[in-house]
Coordinates of C-alpha atoms in Angstrom, one line a residue:
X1 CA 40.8 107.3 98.5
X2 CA 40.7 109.5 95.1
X3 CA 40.3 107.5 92.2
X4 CA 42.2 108.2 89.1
X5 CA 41.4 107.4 84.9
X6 CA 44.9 106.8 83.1
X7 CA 44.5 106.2 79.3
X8 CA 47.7 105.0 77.2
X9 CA 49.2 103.6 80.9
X10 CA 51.0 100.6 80.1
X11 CA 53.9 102.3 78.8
X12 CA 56.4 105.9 79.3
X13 CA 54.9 108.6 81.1
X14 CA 51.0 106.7 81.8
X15 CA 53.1 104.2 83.9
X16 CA 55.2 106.9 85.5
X17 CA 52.0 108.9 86.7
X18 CA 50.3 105.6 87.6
X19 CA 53.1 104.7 89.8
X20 CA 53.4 108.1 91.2
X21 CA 49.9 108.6 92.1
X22 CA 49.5 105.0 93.6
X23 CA 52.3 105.9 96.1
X24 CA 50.0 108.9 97.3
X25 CA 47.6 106.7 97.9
X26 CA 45.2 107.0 94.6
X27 CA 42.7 104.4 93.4
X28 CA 43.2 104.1 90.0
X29 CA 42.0 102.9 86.4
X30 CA 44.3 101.8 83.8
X31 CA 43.6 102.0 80.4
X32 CA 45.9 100.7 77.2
X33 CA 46.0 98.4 74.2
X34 CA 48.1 95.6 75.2
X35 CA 46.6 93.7 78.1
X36 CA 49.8 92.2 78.9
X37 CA 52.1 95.5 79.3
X38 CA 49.3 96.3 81.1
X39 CA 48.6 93.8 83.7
X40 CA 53.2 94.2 84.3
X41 CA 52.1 97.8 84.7
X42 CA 49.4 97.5 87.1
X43 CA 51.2 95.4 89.4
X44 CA 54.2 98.2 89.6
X45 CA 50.9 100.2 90.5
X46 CA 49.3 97.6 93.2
X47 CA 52.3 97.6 94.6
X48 CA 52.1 100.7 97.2
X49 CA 49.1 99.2 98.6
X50 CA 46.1 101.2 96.0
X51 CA 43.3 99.1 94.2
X52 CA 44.0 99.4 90.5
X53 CA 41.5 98.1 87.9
X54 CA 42.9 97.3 84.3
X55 CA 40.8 97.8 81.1
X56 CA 42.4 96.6 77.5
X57 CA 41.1 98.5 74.6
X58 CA 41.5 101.1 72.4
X59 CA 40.1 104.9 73.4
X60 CA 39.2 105.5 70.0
X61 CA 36.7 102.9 71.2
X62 CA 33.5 103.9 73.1
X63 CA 32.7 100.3 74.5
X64 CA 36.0 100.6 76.1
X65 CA 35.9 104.4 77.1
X66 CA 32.8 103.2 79.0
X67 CA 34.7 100.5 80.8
X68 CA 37.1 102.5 82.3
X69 CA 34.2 105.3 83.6
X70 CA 32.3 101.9 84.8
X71 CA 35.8 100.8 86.9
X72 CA 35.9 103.8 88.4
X73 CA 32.5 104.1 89.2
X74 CA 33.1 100.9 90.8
X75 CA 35.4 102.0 93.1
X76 CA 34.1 104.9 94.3
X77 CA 34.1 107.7 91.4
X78 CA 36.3 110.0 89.5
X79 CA 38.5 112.4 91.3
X80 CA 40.9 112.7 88.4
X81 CA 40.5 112.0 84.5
X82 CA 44.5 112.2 82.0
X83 CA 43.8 111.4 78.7
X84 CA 47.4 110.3 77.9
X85 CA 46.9 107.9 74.9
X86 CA 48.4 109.6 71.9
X87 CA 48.9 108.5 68.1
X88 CA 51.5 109.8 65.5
X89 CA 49.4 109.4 62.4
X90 CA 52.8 107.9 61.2
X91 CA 56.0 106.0 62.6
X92 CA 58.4 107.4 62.0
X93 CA 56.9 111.0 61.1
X94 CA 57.0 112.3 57.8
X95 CA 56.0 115.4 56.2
X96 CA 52.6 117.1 54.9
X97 CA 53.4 116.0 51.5
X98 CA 53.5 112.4 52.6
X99 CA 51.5 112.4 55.7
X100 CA 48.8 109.4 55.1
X101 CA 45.1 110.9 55.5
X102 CA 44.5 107.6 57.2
X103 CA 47.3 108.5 59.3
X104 CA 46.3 112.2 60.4
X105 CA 42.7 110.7 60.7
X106 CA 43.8 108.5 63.6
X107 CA 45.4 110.9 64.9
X108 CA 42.7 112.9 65.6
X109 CA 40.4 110.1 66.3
X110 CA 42.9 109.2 69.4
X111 CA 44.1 112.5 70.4
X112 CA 41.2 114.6 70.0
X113 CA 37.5 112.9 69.5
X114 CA 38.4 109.8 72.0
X115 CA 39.6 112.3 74.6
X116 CA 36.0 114.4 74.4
X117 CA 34.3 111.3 74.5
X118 CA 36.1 110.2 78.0
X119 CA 35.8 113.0 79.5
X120 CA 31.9 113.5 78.7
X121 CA 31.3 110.3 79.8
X122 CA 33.2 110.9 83.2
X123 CA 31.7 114.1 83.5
X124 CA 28.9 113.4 85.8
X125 CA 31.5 111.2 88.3
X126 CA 33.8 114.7 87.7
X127 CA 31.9 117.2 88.8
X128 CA 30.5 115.2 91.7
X129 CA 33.8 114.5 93.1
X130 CA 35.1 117.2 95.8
X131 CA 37.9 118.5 93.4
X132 CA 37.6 116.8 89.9
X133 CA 40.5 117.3 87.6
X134 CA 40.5 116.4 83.8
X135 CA 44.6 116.8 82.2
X136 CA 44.8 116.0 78.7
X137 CA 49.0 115.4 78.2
X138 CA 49.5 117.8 75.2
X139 CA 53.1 118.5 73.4
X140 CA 55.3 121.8 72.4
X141 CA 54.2 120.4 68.6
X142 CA 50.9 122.3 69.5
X143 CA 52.5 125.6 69.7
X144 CA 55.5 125.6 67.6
X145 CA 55.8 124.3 63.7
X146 CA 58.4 121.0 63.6
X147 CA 59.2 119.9 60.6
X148 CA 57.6 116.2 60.3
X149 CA 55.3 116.7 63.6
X150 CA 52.1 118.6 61.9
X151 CA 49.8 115.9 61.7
X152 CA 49.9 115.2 65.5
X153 CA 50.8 118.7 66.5
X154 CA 47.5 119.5 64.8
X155 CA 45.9 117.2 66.5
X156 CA 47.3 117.8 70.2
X157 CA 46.4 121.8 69.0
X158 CA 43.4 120.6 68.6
X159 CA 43.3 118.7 72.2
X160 CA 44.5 122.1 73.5
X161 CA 41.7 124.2 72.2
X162 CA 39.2 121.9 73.8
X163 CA 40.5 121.6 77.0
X164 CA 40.9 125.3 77.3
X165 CA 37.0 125.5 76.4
X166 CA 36.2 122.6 78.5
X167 CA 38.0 124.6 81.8
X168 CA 35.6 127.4 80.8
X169 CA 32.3 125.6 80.1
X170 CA 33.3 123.6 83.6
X171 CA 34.3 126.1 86.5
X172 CA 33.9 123.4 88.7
X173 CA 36.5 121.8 87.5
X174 CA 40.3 121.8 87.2
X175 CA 41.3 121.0 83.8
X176 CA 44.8 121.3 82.9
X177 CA 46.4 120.9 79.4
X178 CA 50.0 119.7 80.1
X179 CA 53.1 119.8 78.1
X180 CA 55.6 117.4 79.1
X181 CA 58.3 118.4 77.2
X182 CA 60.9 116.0 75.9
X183 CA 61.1 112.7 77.5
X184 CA 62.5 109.0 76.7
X185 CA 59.2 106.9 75.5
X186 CA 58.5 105.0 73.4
X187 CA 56.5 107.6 71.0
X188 CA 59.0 109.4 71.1
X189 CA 61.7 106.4 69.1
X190 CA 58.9 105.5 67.0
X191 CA 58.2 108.9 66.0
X192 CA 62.1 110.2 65.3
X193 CA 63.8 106.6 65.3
X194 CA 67.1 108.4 64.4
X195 CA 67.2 110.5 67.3
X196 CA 69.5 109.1 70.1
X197 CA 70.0 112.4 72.1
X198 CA 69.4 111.5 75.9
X199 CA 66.2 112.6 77.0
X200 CA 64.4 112.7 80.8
X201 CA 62.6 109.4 81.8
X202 CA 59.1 109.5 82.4
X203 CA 59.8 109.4 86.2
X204 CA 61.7 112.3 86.7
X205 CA 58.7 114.5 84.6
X206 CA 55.8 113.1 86.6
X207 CA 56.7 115.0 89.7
X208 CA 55.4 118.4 87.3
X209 CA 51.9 116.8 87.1
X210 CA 51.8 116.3 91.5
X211 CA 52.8 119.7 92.0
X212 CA 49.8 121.0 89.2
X213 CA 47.7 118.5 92.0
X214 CA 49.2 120.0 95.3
X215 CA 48.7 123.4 94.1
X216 CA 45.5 123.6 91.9
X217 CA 46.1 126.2 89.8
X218 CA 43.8 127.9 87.5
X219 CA 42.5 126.0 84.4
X220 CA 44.9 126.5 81.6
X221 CA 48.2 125.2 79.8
X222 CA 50.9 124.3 81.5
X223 CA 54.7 122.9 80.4
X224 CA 56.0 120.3 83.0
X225 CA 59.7 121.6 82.3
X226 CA 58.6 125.1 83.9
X227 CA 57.0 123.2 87.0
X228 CA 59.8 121.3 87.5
X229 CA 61.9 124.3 87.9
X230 CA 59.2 125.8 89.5
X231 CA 57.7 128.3 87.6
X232 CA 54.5 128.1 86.1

């Protein structure tokens, strides 16, 4: 069976793609701070019959990045690596003016420097699978200028910049940067607590990322609202 790395999966659209992928038939890793979401998680996961391994820890951390490469490793390889932990740099956002340097600077350490470091140490189980596939879940705050979102659209810019190199420097590969477009998580309260407009569960955008699997389209970026509708 393929074997699949999910960072950030305890929670929103990590545990959507988890379960998603599990009813295919994948393998997979889990990866996210709290063991104990986790572990609830996982078992949604198990439950279509897959082995799923959990690791607790926190991706800025290289220890644990190493855990999760070692679990899949153990069960077989890496088919498929989404780096799908994400940080604000502050909840709920705020602007420039007040944006903590702290803040911005774990931002970057979770959406951009802990995302290179995965996938270089998952790059040897990558390319040796028959079609390894890196997505790193980007955001439309990477293209467009929100008021409030510019430390973590800087850093998911940032995230797109080096998975477009990354699909260059790696033809062997498939590496997809993904835009999911609004959905109902939990980021998504924390980082605009005011905001009660309906928005699509993390369910109904995970079918985007299977038909980017079915298909295997050229490296590149990619906005799940399109696929759904099915354009590209």
């Amino acid at each position: 069976m393929p074997v699949a790395i999910i960072t950030g999966a305890s929670k929103g659209l990590g545990r959507a793609l988890a379960r998603a992928l599990a009813a295919r038939g994948w393998d997979l890793v889990l990866g996210a701070r709290t063991e104990a979401v986790l572990k609830e998680a996982a078992v949604a996961a198990a439950a279509y019959g897959t082995r799923v391994e959990t690791r607790a820890g926190d991706v800025a951390d290289a220890a644990h990045r190493a855990a999760l490469v070692a679990a899949a490793q153990g069960l077989g390889g890496c088919d498929l690596l989404v780096n799908n932990a994400s940080a604000l740099g502050a909840e709920p956002l705020v602007r420039l003016a007040e944006l903590p340097l702290d803040g911005l600077r774990r931002a970057l350490e979770v959406n951009v420097v802990a995302p290179l470091g995965l996938v270089r140490e998952a790059l040897p189980l990558l390319r040796a699978a028959r079609a390894g596939t890196v997505i790193t879940v980007s955001s439309d705050a990477a293209a467009e200028a929100y008021g409030t979102w510019g430390g973590y659209g800087a850093s998911k810019a940032a995230l797109d910049h080096l998975a477009a190199v990354l699909g260059v420097e790696e033809p062997g590969l498939r590496v997809w940067a993904v835009d999911p477009g609004d959905m109902a998580t939990d980021l998504y309260a924390a980082a605009v607590p005011d905001d009660r407009d309906p928005r699509p569960d993390p369910d109904e955008v995970a079918p985007a990322f299977l038909r980017l699997l079915d298909e295997r389209p050229a490296s590149g970026r990619y906005a799940a609202p399109a696929l759904l509708e099915g354009r590209r």
